[in-house]
């Protein structure tokens, strides 16, 4: 049987599994089915606990699990040094990390604080640049970096507010990183996922209204699933997407195409 994905035995770093509903966990499940070696980073101890339970319940093994606080350059450097020492070469990275203060995710965008704006940018956007920089030395065989975005990066979605501006910066950074890293044969792309009920989604006002609107108006007349996002993410990590870089791939039932 032709191995189109060529992910067997590849070392993929997955950042951002908080629990079973995380997009990053959907990616991990798809990667496991493709025979990749899983490497995880986490921030909070409770995420490590949830991750270990998920791995045990599914009888998955990870090559290594390291702590990484993306608001700290030193933590990112230490994490990728440790990963590099353990596996030698990194073939892919899934950056599924973002955060904004809850008061900045509801109400009027004009009331966004300077510190809240900077925090959302640092965590959700700058972190991709720092991760790419610290991982690059270990990606000597080339590879693929995929981050997670949302339509609110380019449309004004009520309630998404400061995260939308952070995702706009993230999507532009994807293109500038693709330009920098293409000569190293490292590709950088984003998956723009439709609304999915994750722990993070609970922090965004008007989330429930959006879910219902998609079911009614998206071309596929349904919401997308964590598994569908996971599958397209591994396609973007795989040999199948070797000709694609600097791109935003929508996995959203086609919602973004309608006027
Ligand atoms: C009004 C928009 C409805 C669709 C939102 C879809 C979505 C859901 C979750 C997303 O990821 C996050 C990640 C962190 C985040 O910040 C949070 C999350 C929970 C609590 C909190 O204080 N901040 C907000 C959204 C995301 O980027 C996009």
mmCIF file of C-alpha atoms and ligand atoms in Angstrom:
data_model
loop_
_atom_site.group_PDB
_atom_site.id
_atom_site.type_symbol
_atom_site.label_atom_id
_atom_site.label_comp_id
_atom_site.label_asym_id
_atom_site.label_seq_id
_atom_site.Cartn_x
_atom_site.Cartn_y
_atom_site.Cartn_z
ATOM 1 C CA UNK A 1 0.000 0.000 0.000
ATOM 2 C CA UNK A 2 1.530 3.325 -1.131
ATOM 3 C CA UNK A 3 2.687 5.448 1.861
ATOM 4 C CA UNK A 4 1.582 8.879 0.625
ATOM 5 C CA UNK A 5 2.043 10.745 3.911
ATOM 6 C CA UNK A 6 5.614 9.578 4.659
ATOM 7 C CA UNK A 7 5.127 10.376 8.370
ATOM 8 C CA UNK A 8 6.114 6.921 9.714
ATOM 9 C CA UNK A 9 8.955 7.297 12.210
ATOM 10 C CA UNK A 10 9.051 11.092 11.789
ATOM 11 C CA UNK A 11 9.598 13.198 14.945
ATOM 12 C CA UNK A 12 6.719 15.661 15.364
ATOM 13 C CA UNK A 13 6.458 18.174 18.248
ATOM 14 C CA UNK A 14 2.881 18.879 19.397
ATOM 15 C CA UNK A 15 2.420 22.031 21.513
ATOM 16 C CA UNK A 16 -0.863 22.773 23.272
ATOM 17 C CA UNK A 17 -2.707 19.634 24.431
ATOM 18 C CA UNK A 18 -4.765 20.884 27.405
ATOM 19 C CA UNK A 19 -7.348 18.080 27.377
ATOM 20 C CA UNK A 20 -9.251 15.571 25.226
ATOM 21 C CA UNK A 21 -11.054 18.321 23.277
ATOM 22 C CA UNK A 22 -7.904 20.242 22.327
ATOM 23 C CA UNK A 23 -7.268 20.604 18.584
ATOM 24 C CA UNK A 24 -3.701 19.520 19.390
ATOM 25 C CA UNK A 25 -5.044 16.197 20.745
ATOM 26 C CA UNK A 26 -6.958 15.634 17.511
ATOM 27 C CA UNK A 27 -3.677 16.157 15.639
ATOM 28 C CA UNK A 28 -1.892 13.722 17.989
ATOM 29 C CA UNK A 29 -4.501 11.022 17.247
ATOM 30 C CA UNK A 30 -4.125 11.472 13.480
ATOM 31 C CA UNK A 31 -0.319 11.478 13.784
ATOM 32 C CA UNK A 32 -0.372 8.294 15.856
ATOM 33 C CA UNK A 33 -2.466 6.566 13.139
ATOM 34 C CA UNK A 34 0.139 7.710 10.579
ATOM 35 C CA UNK A 35 2.929 6.074 12.636
ATOM 36 C CA UNK A 36 4.751 9.282 13.620
ATOM 37 C CA UNK A 37 6.858 9.637 16.785
ATOM 38 C CA UNK A 38 5.006 11.979 19.174
ATOM 39 C CA UNK A 39 6.760 14.665 21.216
ATOM 40 C CA UNK A 40 4.664 16.940 23.442
ATOM 41 C CA UNK A 41 5.204 20.243 25.229
ATOM 42 C CA UNK A 42 2.912 21.584 27.942
ATOM 43 C CA UNK A 43 2.711 24.681 30.157
ATOM 44 C CA UNK A 44 0.605 23.851 33.220
ATOM 45 C CA UNK A 45 1.098 20.788 35.438
ATOM 46 C CA UNK A 46 -2.640 20.016 35.089
ATOM 47 C CA UNK A 47 -2.154 19.801 31.309
ATOM 48 C CA UNK A 48 0.689 17.293 31.886
ATOM 49 C CA UNK A 49 -1.660 15.247 34.055
ATOM 50 C CA UNK A 50 -4.402 15.297 31.408
ATOM 51 C CA UNK A 51 -1.883 14.450 28.667
ATOM 52 C CA UNK A 52 -0.462 11.464 30.569
ATOM 53 C CA UNK A 53 -4.017 10.190 31.178
ATOM 54 C CA UNK A 54 -4.876 10.594 27.469
ATOM 55 C CA UNK A 55 -1.723 8.741 26.430
ATOM 56 C CA UNK A 56 -2.365 5.904 28.912
ATOM 57 C CA UNK A 57 -6.087 5.601 28.057
ATOM 58 C CA UNK A 58 -5.225 5.320 24.347
ATOM 59 C CA UNK A 59 -2.120 3.193 24.898
ATOM 60 C CA UNK A 60 -0.041 5.820 23.045
ATOM 61 C CA UNK A 61 3.606 6.359 23.951
ATOM 62 C CA UNK A 62 5.437 9.681 23.576
ATOM 63 C CA UNK A 63 9.143 9.978 22.757
ATOM 64 C CA UNK A 64 9.390 12.772 25.319
ATOM 65 C CA UNK A 65 7.147 15.309 27.076
ATOM 66 C CA UNK A 66 8.763 18.625 28.065
ATOM 67 C CA UNK A 67 7.536 21.713 29.870
ATOM 68 C CA UNK A 68 7.458 24.873 27.737
ATOM 69 C CA UNK A 69 6.100 28.306 28.664
ATOM 70 C CA UNK A 70 5.850 30.165 25.336
ATOM 71 C CA UNK A 71 5.936 33.534 27.139
ATOM 72 C CA UNK A 72 9.607 32.787 27.973
ATOM 73 C CA UNK A 73 12.372 32.672 25.355
ATOM 74 C CA UNK A 74 14.549 30.727 27.808
ATOM 75 C CA UNK A 75 11.817 28.112 28.356
ATOM 76 C CA UNK A 76 11.368 27.665 24.588
ATOM 77 C CA UNK A 77 15.146 27.384 24.094
ATOM 78 C CA UNK A 78 15.490 24.830 26.925
ATOM 79 C CA UNK A 79 12.511 22.800 25.661
ATOM 80 C CA UNK A 80 13.839 22.471 22.095
ATOM 81 C CA UNK A 81 17.390 21.776 23.309
ATOM 82 C CA UNK A 82 16.002 18.910 25.411
ATOM 83 C CA UNK A 83 13.887 17.628 22.496
ATOM 84 C CA UNK A 84 16.870 17.905 20.120
ATOM 85 C CA UNK A 85 19.098 15.993 22.517
ATOM 86 C CA UNK A 86 16.497 13.233 22.798
ATOM 87 C CA UNK A 87 15.448 12.743 19.144
ATOM 88 C CA UNK A 88 18.258 14.446 17.166
ATOM 89 C CA UNK A 89 16.115 15.636 14.253
ATOM 90 C CA UNK A 90 12.694 17.307 14.350
ATOM 91 C CA UNK A 91 10.597 16.820 11.183
ATOM 92 C CA UNK A 92 7.494 18.792 12.161
ATOM 93 C CA UNK A 93 5.953 21.117 14.725
ATOM 94 C CA UNK A 94 2.277 21.709 15.570
ATOM 95 C CA UNK A 95 1.919 25.096 17.301
ATOM 96 C CA UNK A 96 -1.553 25.048 18.863
ATOM 97 C CA UNK A 97 -1.006 27.649 21.586
ATOM 98 C CA UNK A 98 -2.867 30.924 22.213
ATOM 99 C CA UNK A 99 -4.176 32.944 25.120
ATOM 100 C CA UNK A 100 -5.811 36.283 25.890
ATOM 101 C CA UNK A 101 -7.291 37.647 29.097
ATOM 102 C CA UNK A 102 -11.006 36.794 29.292
ATOM 103 C CA UNK A 103 -11.988 40.437 29.749
ATOM 104 C CA UNK A 104 -10.374 41.113 26.344
ATOM 105 C CA UNK A 105 -12.522 38.436 24.650
ATOM 106 C CA UNK A 106 -15.908 40.011 25.169
ATOM 107 C CA UNK A 107 -17.506 43.446 25.023
ATOM 108 C CA UNK A 108 -16.071 46.336 23.030
ATOM 109 C CA UNK A 109 -12.656 45.908 21.384
ATOM 110 C CA UNK A 110 -11.962 49.623 21.933
ATOM 111 C CA UNK A 111 -11.566 48.884 25.648
ATOM 112 C CA UNK A 112 -8.608 46.510 25.087
ATOM 113 C CA UNK A 113 -5.782 47.359 27.514
ATOM 114 C CA UNK A 114 -2.198 47.902 26.359
ATOM 115 C CA UNK A 115 -1.019 45.004 28.546
ATOM 116 C CA UNK A 116 -3.879 42.722 27.403
ATOM 117 C CA UNK A 117 -3.075 43.437 23.761
ATOM 118 C CA UNK A 118 0.647 42.766 24.293
ATOM 119 C CA UNK A 119 -0.043 39.552 26.244
ATOM 120 C CA UNK A 120 -2.328 38.143 23.526
ATOM 121 C CA UNK A 121 0.263 38.983 20.850
ATOM 122 C CA UNK A 122 3.167 37.547 22.861
ATOM 123 C CA UNK A 123 1.422 34.250 23.661
ATOM 124 C CA UNK A 124 -0.536 33.683 20.438
ATOM 125 C CA UNK A 125 1.660 35.201 17.767
ATOM 126 C CA UNK A 126 5.259 36.025 18.742
ATOM 127 C CA UNK A 127 5.575 32.525 20.233
ATOM 128 C CA UNK A 128 5.517 30.992 16.737
ATOM 129 C CA UNK A 129 8.564 33.046 15.712
ATOM 130 C CA UNK A 130 10.478 32.065 18.858
ATOM 131 C CA UNK A 131 9.529 28.368 18.423
ATOM 132 C CA UNK A 132 10.643 28.378 14.769
ATOM 133 C CA UNK A 133 13.962 30.035 15.732
ATOM 134 C CA UNK A 134 14.755 27.537 18.533
ATOM 135 C CA UNK A 135 13.623 24.485 16.513
ATOM 136 C CA UNK A 136 15.450 25.397 13.287
ATOM 137 C CA UNK A 137 18.855 24.022 14.376
ATOM 138 C CA UNK A 138 17.225 20.584 14.843
ATOM 139 C CA UNK A 139 15.358 20.622 11.504
ATOM 140 C CA UNK A 140 18.438 19.825 9.396
ATOM 141 C CA UNK A 141 16.395 17.524 7.123
ATOM 142 C CA UNK A 142 13.820 20.266 6.487
ATOM 143 C CA UNK A 143 10.241 19.817 7.656
ATOM 144 C CA UNK A 144 6.918 21.468 8.286
ATOM 145 C CA UNK A 145 5.562 23.887 10.912
ATOM 146 C CA UNK A 146 1.781 24.233 11.273
ATOM 147 C CA UNK A 147 -0.040 26.715 13.521
ATOM 148 C CA UNK A 148 -3.748 27.118 14.299
ATOM 149 C CA UNK A 149 -5.737 30.220 13.330
ATOM 150 C CA UNK A 150 -9.348 31.351 13.022
ATOM 151 C CA UNK A 151 -11.428 33.429 10.562
ATOM 152 C CA UNK A 152 -11.470 36.227 13.135
ATOM 153 C CA UNK A 153 -7.929 36.999 11.928
ATOM 154 C CA UNK A 154 -9.355 38.600 8.790
ATOM 155 C CA UNK A 155 -13.014 39.348 9.618
ATOM 156 C CA UNK A 156 -14.366 41.318 12.583
ATOM 157 C CA UNK A 157 -16.086 38.517 14.523
ATOM 158 C CA UNK A 158 -17.982 39.925 17.545
ATOM 159 C CA UNK A 159 -16.298 38.901 20.795
ATOM 160 C CA UNK A 160 -13.114 37.525 19.256
ATOM 161 C CA UNK A 161 -11.582 41.012 19.587
ATOM 162 C CA UNK A 162 -7.927 41.040 20.712
ATOM 163 C CA UNK A 163 -7.435 37.393 19.673
ATOM 164 C CA UNK A 164 -8.438 38.307 16.129
ATOM 165 C CA UNK A 165 -5.675 40.896 15.973
ATOM 166 C CA UNK A 166 -3.209 38.361 17.411
ATOM 167 C CA UNK A 167 -4.265 35.790 14.785
ATOM 168 C CA UNK A 168 -3.851 38.426 12.041
ATOM 169 C CA UNK A 169 -0.267 38.890 13.212
ATOM 170 C CA UNK A 170 0.143 35.084 13.418
ATOM 171 C CA UNK A 171 -1.045 34.596 9.821
ATOM 172 C CA UNK A 172 1.300 37.323 8.554
ATOM 173 C CA UNK A 173 4.178 35.772 10.561
ATOM 174 C CA UNK A 174 3.414 32.441 8.828
ATOM 175 C CA UNK A 175 4.205 34.121 5.500
ATOM 176 C CA UNK A 176 7.374 35.893 6.659
ATOM 177 C CA UNK A 177 8.635 32.673 8.342
ATOM 178 C CA UNK A 178 7.822 30.737 5.135
ATOM 179 C CA UNK A 179 9.968 33.258 3.240
ATOM 180 C CA UNK A 180 12.874 32.933 5.730
ATOM 181 C CA UNK A 181 12.808 29.144 6.073
ATOM 182 C CA UNK A 182 11.990 28.001 2.525
ATOM 183 C CA UNK A 183 15.690 27.829 1.630
ATOM 184 C CA UNK A 184 16.111 25.340 4.534
ATOM 185 C CA UNK A 185 13.232 23.328 3.053
ATOM 186 C CA UNK A 186 11.152 24.121 6.129
ATOM 187 C CA UNK A 187 7.522 24.934 5.281
ATOM 188 C CA UNK A 188 5.288 27.120 7.479
ATOM 189 C CA UNK A 189 1.462 27.080 7.145
ATOM 190 C CA UNK A 190 -1.670 27.698 9.213
ATOM 191 C CA UNK A 191 -4.856 25.709 9.576
ATOM 192 C CA UNK A 192 -7.827 28.070 9.988
ATOM 193 C CA UNK A 193 -10.296 25.861 11.847
ATOM 194 C CA UNK A 194 -14.030 26.363 12.110
ATOM 195 C CA UNK A 195 -15.488 26.863 15.588
ATOM 196 C CA UNK A 196 -15.024 23.747 17.725
ATOM 197 C CA UNK A 197 -16.132 23.414 21.377
ATOM 198 C CA UNK A 198 -12.795 23.315 23.189
ATOM 199 C CA UNK A 199 -11.783 24.511 26.661
ATOM 200 C CA UNK A 200 -10.353 27.651 25.030
ATOM 201 C CA UNK A 201 -13.580 28.322 23.123
ATOM 202 C CA UNK A 202 -15.378 28.690 26.470
ATOM 203 C CA UNK A 203 -13.435 31.928 26.970
ATOM 204 C CA UNK A 204 -14.773 33.577 23.815
ATOM 205 C CA UNK A 205 -18.074 35.434 24.114
ATOM 206 C CA UNK A 206 -20.752 34.684 21.450
ATOM 207 C CA UNK A 207 -19.210 31.249 20.729
ATOM 208 C CA UNK A 208 -22.547 29.392 20.869
ATOM 209 C CA UNK A 209 -24.165 31.793 18.372
ATOM 210 C CA UNK A 210 -21.341 31.170 15.895
ATOM 211 C CA UNK A 211 -21.684 27.352 16.091
ATOM 212 C CA UNK A 212 -25.378 27.554 15.211
ATOM 213 C CA UNK A 213 -24.792 30.102 12.410
ATOM 214 C CA UNK A 214 -22.299 27.741 10.737
ATOM 215 C CA UNK A 215 -24.749 24.816 10.766
ATOM 216 C CA UNK A 216 -27.299 27.010 9.001
ATOM 217 C CA UNK A 217 -25.127 28.843 6.476
ATOM 218 C CA UNK A 218 -21.834 26.996 5.815
ATOM 219 C CA UNK A 219 -21.701 25.183 2.424
ATOM 220 C CA UNK A 220 -21.458 21.783 4.187
ATOM 221 C CA UNK A 221 -24.345 22.795 6.541
ATOM 222 C CA UNK A 222 -22.520 21.397 9.588
ATOM 223 C CA UNK A 223 -19.701 22.209 12.010
ATOM 224 C CA UNK A 224 -16.270 20.625 11.560
ATOM 225 C CA UNK A 225 -14.789 18.134 13.997
ATOM 226 C CA UNK A 226 -11.519 17.886 15.919
ATOM 227 C CA UNK A 227 -10.705 14.795 13.804
ATOM 228 C CA UNK A 228 -11.193 16.691 10.500
ATOM 229 C CA UNK A 229 -8.868 19.446 11.721
ATOM 230 C CA UNK A 230 -6.372 16.789 12.867
ATOM 231 C CA UNK A 231 -6.417 15.035 9.492
ATOM 232 C CA UNK A 232 -5.826 18.221 7.459
ATOM 233 C CA UNK A 233 -3.082 19.263 9.890
ATOM 234 C CA UNK A 234 -1.165 16.035 9.261
ATOM 235 C CA UNK A 235 -1.678 16.521 5.515
ATOM 236 C CA UNK A 236 0.088 19.891 5.934
ATOM 237 C CA UNK A 237 2.853 18.185 7.948
ATOM 238 C CA UNK A 238 3.204 15.423 5.352
ATOM 239 C CA UNK A 239 4.815 14.801 1.979
ATOM 240 C CA UNK A 240 1.422 15.485 0.357
ATOM 241 C CA UNK A 241 1.774 19.238 0.967
ATOM 242 C CA UNK A 242 5.481 19.456 0.039
ATOM 243 C CA UNK A 243 4.696 22.164 -2.568
ATOM 244 C CA UNK A 244 2.751 24.401 -0.146
ATOM 245 C CA UNK A 245 4.200 27.038 2.201
ATOM 246 C CA UNK A 246 3.068 30.383 3.623
ATOM 247 C CA UNK A 247 -0.555 29.315 3.205
ATOM 248 C CA UNK A 248 -3.715 29.521 5.335
ATOM 249 C CA UNK A 249 -5.758 26.314 4.868
ATOM 250 C CA UNK A 250 -9.429 26.576 5.938
ATOM 251 C CA UNK A 251 -11.021 23.552 7.574
ATOM 252 C CA UNK A 252 -14.380 25.198 8.278
ATOM 253 C CA UNK A 253 -17.122 23.529 6.165
ATOM 254 C CA UNK A 254 -16.454 26.290 3.622
ATOM 255 C CA UNK A 255 -17.873 29.006 5.878
ATOM 256 C CA UNK A 256 -15.163 31.534 4.939
ATOM 257 C CA UNK A 257 -16.120 31.565 1.225
ATOM 258 C CA UNK A 258 -19.666 32.902 1.647
ATOM 259 C CA UNK A 259 -20.535 36.609 1.420
HETATM 260 C C1 LIG B 1 -16.614 34.724 18.602
HETATM 261 C C2 LIG B 1 -15.761 33.696 17.921
HETATM 262 C C3 LIG B 1 -16.355 32.314 18.084
HETATM 263 C C4 LIG B 1 -15.444 31.265 17.461
HETATM 264 C C5 LIG B 1 -14.120 31.170 18.205
HETATM 265 C C6 LIG B 1 -13.341 29.939 17.717
HETATM 266 C C7 LIG B 1 -12.094 29.842 18.531
HETATM 267 C C8 LIG B 1 -12.099 29.095 19.713
HETATM 268 C C9 LIG B 1 -10.936 28.986 20.485
HETATM 269 C C10 LIG B 1 -9.796 29.666 20.080
HETATM 270 O O1 LIG B 1 -8.616 29.596 20.815
HETATM 271 C C11 LIG B 1 -8.481 30.430 21.898
HETATM 272 C C12 LIG B 1 -7.394 30.217 22.731
HETATM 273 C C13 LIG B 1 -7.236 30.971 23.884
HETATM 274 C C14 LIG B 1 -8.151 31.966 24.165
HETATM 275 O O2 LIG B 1 -7.977 32.723 25.313
HETATM 276 C C15 LIG B 1 -8.683 32.309 26.427
HETATM 277 C C16 LIG B 1 -9.437 31.144 26.444
HETATM 278 C C17 LIG B 1 -10.112 30.819 27.625
HETATM 279 C C18 LIG B 1 -10.011 31.636 28.729
HETATM 280 C C19 LIG B 1 -9.233 32.789 28.629
HETATM 281 O O3 LIG B 1 -9.132 33.594 29.675
HETATM 282 N N1 LIG B 1 -8.582 33.107 27.484
HETATM 283 C C20 LIG B 1 -9.220 32.195 23.318
HETATM 284 C C21 LIG B 1 -9.392 31.417 22.162
HETATM 285 C C22 LIG B 1 -9.799 30.422 18.910
HETATM 286 O O4 LIG B 1 -8.650 31.052 18.566
HETATM 287 C C23 LIG B 1 -10.945 30.515 18.127
#
